[in-house]
Coordinates of C-alpha atoms and ligand atoms in Angstrom, one line a residue:
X104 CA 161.6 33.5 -126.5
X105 CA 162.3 37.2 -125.2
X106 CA 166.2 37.5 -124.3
X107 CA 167.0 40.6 -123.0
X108 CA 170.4 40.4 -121.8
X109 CA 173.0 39.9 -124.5
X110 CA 176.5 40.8 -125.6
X111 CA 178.7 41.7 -128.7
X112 CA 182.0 42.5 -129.9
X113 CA 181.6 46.0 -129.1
X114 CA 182.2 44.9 -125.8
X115 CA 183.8 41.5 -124.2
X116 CA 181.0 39.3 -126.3
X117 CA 182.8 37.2 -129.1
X118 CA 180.1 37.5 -132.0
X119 CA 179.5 40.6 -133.7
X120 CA 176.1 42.2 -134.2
X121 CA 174.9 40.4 -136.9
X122 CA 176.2 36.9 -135.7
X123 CA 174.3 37.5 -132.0
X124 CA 170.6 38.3 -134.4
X125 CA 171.6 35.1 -136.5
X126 CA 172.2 32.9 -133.7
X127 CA 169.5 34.9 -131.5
X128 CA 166.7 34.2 -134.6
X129 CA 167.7 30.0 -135.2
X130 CA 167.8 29.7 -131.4
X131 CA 163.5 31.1 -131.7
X132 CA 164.2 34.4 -130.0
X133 CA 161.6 37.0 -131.0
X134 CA 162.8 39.7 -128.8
X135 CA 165.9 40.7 -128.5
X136 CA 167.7 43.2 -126.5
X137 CA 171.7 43.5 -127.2
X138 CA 173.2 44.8 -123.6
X139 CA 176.8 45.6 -124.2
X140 CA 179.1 47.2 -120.9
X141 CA 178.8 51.1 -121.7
X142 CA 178.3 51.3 -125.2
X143 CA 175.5 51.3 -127.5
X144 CA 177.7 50.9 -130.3
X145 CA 176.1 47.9 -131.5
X146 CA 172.8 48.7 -131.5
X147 CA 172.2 50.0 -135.2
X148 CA 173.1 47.1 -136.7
X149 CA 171.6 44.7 -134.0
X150 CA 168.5 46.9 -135.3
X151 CA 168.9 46.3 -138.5
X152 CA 170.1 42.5 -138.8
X153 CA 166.6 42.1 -136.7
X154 CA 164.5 44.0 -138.5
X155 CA 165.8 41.6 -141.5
X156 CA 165.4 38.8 -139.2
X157 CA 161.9 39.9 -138.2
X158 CA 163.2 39.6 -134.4
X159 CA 161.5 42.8 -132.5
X160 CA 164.9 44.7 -131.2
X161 CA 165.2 46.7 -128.3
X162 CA 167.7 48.9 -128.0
X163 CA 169.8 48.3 -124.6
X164 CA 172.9 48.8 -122.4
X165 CA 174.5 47.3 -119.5
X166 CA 176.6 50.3 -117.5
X167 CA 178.5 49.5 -114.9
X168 CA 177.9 51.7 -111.7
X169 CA 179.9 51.6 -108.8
X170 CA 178.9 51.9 -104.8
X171 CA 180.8 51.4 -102.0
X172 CA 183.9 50.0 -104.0
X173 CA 181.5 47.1 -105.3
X174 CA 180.1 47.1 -108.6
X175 CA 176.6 47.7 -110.0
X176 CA 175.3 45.9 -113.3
X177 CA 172.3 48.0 -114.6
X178 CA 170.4 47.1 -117.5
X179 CA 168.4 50.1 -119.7
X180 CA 165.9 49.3 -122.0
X181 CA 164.5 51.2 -124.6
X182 CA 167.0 54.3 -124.3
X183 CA 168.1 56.4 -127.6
X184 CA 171.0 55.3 -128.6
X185 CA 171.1 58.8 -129.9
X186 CA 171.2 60.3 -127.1
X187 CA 174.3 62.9 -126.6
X188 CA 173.8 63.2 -122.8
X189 CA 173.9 59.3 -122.4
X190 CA 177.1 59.2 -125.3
X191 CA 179.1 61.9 -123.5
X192 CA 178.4 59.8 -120.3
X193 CA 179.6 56.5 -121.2
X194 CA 182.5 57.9 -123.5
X195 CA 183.6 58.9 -120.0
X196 CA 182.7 55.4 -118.3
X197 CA 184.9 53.7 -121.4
X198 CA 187.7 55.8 -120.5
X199 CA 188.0 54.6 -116.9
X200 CA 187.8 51.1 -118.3
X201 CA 190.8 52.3 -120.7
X202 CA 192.7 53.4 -117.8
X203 CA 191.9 50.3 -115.6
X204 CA 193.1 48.0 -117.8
X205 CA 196.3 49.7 -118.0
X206 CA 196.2 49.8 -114.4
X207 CA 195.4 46.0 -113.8
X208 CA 198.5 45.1 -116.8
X209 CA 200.7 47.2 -114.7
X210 CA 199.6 45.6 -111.4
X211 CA 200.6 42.1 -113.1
X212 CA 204.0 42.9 -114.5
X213 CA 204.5 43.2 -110.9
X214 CA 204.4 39.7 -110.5
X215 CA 206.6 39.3 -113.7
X216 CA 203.3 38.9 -116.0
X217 CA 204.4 41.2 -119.2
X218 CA 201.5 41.8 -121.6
X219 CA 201.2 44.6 -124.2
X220 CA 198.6 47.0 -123.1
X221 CA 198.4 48.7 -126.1
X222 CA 197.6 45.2 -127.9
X223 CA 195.0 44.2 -125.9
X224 CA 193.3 47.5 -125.9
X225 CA 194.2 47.9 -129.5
X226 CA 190.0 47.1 -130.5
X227 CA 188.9 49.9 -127.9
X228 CA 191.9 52.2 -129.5
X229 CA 190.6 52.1 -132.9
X230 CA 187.4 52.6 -132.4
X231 CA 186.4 54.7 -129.2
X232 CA 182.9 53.6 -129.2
X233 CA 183.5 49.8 -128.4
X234 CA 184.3 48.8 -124.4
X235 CA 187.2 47.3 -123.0
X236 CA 187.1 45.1 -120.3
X237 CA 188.9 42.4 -118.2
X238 CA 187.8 39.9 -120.2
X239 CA 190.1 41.4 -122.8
X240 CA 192.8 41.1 -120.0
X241 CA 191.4 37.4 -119.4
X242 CA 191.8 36.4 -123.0
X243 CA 195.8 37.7 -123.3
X244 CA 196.5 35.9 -120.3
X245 CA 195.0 32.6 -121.9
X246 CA 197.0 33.1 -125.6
X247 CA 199.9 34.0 -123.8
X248 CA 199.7 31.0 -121.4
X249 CA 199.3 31.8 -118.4
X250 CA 195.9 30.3 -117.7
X251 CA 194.1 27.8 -119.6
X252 CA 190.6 29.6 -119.4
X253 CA 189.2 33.1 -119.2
X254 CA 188.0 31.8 -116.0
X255 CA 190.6 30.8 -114.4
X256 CA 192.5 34.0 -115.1
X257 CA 189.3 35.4 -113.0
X258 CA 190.0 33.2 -110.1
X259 CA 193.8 33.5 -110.0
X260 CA 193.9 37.5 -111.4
X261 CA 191.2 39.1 -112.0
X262 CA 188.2 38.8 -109.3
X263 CA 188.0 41.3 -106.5
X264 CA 190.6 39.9 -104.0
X265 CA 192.8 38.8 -106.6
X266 CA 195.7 40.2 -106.8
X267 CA 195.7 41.8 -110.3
X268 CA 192.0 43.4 -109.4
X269 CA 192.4 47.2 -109.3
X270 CA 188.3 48.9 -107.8
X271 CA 186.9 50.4 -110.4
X272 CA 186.1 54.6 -110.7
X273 CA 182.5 54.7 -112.1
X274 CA 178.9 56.7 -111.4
X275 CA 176.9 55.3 -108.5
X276 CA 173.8 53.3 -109.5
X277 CA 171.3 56.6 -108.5
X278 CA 173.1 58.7 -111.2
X279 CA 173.1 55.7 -113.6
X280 CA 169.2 55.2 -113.1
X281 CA 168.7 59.0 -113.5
X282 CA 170.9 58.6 -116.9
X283 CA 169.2 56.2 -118.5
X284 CA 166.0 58.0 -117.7
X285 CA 167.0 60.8 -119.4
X286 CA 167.7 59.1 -122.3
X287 CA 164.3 57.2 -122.7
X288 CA 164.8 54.4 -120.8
X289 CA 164.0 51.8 -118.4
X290 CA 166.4 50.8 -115.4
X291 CA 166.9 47.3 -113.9
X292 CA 169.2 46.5 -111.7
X293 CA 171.2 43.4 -113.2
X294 CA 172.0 39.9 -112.0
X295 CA 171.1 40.9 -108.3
X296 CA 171.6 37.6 -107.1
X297 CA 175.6 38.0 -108.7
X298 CA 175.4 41.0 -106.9
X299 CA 174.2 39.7 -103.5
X300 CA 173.5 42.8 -102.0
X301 CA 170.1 42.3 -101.5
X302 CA 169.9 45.1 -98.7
X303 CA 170.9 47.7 -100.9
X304 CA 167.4 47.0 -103.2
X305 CA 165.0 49.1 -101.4
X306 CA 167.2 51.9 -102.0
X307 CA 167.7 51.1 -105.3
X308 CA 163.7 50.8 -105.6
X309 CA 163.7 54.6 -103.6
X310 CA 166.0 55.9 -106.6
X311 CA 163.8 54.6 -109.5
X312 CA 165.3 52.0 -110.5
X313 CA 162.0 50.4 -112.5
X314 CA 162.9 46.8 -112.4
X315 CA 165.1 43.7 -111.3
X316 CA 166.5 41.5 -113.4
X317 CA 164.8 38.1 -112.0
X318 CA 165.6 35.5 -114.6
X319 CA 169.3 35.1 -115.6
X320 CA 171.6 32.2 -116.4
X321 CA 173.3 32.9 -112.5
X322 CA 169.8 32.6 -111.2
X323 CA 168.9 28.8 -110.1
X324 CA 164.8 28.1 -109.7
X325 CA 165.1 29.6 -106.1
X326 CA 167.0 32.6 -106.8
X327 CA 164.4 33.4 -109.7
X328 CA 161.6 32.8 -106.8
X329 CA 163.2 35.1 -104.9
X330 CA 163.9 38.0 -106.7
X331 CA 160.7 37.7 -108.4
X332 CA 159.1 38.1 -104.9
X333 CA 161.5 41.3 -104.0
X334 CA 160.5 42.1 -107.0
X335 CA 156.4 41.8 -106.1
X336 CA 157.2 43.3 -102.9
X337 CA 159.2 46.9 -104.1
X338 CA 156.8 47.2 -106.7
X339 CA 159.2 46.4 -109.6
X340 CA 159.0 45.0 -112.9
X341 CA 161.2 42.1 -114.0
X342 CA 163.8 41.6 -116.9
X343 CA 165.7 38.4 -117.7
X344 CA 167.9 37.7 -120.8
X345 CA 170.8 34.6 -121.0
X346 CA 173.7 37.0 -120.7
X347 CA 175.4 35.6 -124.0
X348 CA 178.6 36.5 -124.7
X349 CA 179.9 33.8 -126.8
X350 CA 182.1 32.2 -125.0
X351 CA 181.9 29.2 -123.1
X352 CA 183.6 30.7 -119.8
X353 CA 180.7 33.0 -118.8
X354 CA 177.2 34.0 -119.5
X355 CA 174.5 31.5 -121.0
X356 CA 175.1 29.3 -124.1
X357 CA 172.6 30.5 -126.3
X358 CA 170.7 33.4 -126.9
X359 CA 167.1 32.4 -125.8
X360 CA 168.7 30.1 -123.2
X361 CA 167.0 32.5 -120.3
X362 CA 164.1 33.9 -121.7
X363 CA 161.4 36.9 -120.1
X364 CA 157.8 35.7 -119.6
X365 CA 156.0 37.4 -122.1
X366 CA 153.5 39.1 -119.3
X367 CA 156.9 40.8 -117.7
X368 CA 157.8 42.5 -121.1
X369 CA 154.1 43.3 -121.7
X370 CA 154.5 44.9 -118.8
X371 CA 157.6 47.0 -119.6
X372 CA 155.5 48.2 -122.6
X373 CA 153.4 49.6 -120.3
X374 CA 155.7 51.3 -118.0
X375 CA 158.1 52.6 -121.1
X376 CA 155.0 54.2 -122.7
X377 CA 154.1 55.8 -119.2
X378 CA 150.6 54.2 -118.7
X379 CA 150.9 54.2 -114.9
X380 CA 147.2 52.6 -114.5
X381 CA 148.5 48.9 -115.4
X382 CA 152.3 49.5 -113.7
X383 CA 151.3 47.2 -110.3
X384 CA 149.7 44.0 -110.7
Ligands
LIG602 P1 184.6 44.4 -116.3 O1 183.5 44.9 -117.2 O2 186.0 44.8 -116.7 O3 184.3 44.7 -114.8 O4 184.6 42.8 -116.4 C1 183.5 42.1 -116.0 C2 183.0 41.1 -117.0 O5 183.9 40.0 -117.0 C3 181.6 40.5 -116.8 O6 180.7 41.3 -117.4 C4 181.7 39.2 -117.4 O7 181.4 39.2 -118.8 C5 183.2 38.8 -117.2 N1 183.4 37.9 -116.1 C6 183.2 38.1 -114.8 N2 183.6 37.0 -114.1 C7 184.0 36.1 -114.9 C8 184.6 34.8 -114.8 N3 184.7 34.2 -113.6 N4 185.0 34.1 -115.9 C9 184.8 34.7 -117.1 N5 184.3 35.9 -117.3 C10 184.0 36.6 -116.2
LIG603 ZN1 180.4 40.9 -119.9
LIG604 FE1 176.6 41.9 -115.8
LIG605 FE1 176.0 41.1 -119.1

């Protein structure tokens, strides 16, 4: 099984590095990408628990971009995690998160919701490399009673249109392609069918962007079908990964639960090493 869309405690997954590779390598995952929301913080020792694991590891990110007040999941595969142009960038995308979350606890002690900001950032506070999120938000309205699920806080709170949601300041999807580039890597725009701005692909495709993310734990048989088609049809390669995050209230339930044909990654080989002779089928 390849998995290439996964997430840790350095941002709102709920296993650590080590725990994702464990569960990734008894689940029969042999490749393994580890996604986390603007931060790569998790990626040495995803590296290293794989390469004890013999799982083949590569090195990922999910940033979120922002267009038109709607926001952009993009995958990148096979950046440096080294990378100082792509660390000063998301140190900066982690600090709007910072500040939204503030926002968004602000915005509920207006409806006489009262939870400590400083608590629930307190992860992101101590260590400036891991990503805060609404989840985070999510889970302190659950302990503190206010929802039963992390998803319900979502429906009643969170979700655009709720009326704790606060639009997001973050870099469009063109700069957040031409980023990841920079730093090595391949771009894919994530979960389009979450995204459901199918009209906004060709663009995406005129930007760069290398790749859609076809298979996902959001995708049913005929969403898979169809993105693999617009996929066919802007001359894109395809990712797909389970989204784990741990937690029962979103993303799949397994590593491996989603897993990338082995023909698409053998084709992102390709591309990443630049061989443009085998990049359209
Ligand atoms: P943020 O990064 O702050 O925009 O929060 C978005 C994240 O929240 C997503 O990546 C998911 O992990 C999570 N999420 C989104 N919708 C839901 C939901 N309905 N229930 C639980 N988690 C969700
Ligand atoms: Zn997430
Ligand atoms: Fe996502
Ligand atoms: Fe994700």
């Amino acid at each position: 099984m390849i998995d290439l869309h996964t997430h840790t405690t350095a941002s709102d997954g709920r296993c650590t590095p080590v725990e994702l590779v464990t569960r990734a390598r008894r689940a029969g995952v042999t490749v393994l990408s580890v996604t986390d929301h603007d931060t790569v913080a998790a990626c040495g020792a995803a590296a290293a628990a794989c390469g004890a694991a013999r799982v083949d590891f590569v090195p990922g990110i999910e940033i979120t971009a922002a267009q038109d007040g709607v926001d952009v999941h993009v995958l990148g595969y096979f950046i440096d995690p080294e990378s100082a142009e792509l660390r000063a960038f998301l140190a900066e995308q982690r600090q709007r998160r910072l500040d939204r979350v503030r926002d968004m606890v602000a915005r509920l002690a207006t409806f006489g919701i009262h939870l400590d900001a400083d608590g629930i950032l307190a992860p992101a506070l101590a260590d400036g490399s891991k990503s805060a999120g609404r989840p985070w938000i999510a889970r302190a309205l659950v302990a503190a009673g206010h929802v039963a699920t992390p998803s319900e806080a979502f429906e009643r709170w969170l979700s655009r249109g709720r009326p704790a949601f606060i639009a997001r300041r973050a870099a469009p999807p063109d700069e957040v392609f031409a980023r990841i580039h920079e730093a090595g890597g391949l771009a894919s725009v994530a979960h389009p069918g979450l995204l459901a701005r199918d009209e906004w692909l060709p663009r995406f495709a005129d930007a760069h962007v290398d790749a859609l993310e076809a298979y996902h734990t959001e995708h049913d048989a005929g969403a898979t079908a169809h993105y693999l088609a617009m996929a066919g049809a802007l001359r894109l390669a395809v990712t797909g990964g389970s989204d784990f995050h741990g937690d029962e209230s979103h993303g799949g339930l397994s590593p491996g639960s989603v897993s990338l044909p082995r023909e698409a990654y053998d084709r992102l080989i390709v591309l990443k090493s630049g061989d443009t002779s085998q990049t359209t089928p």
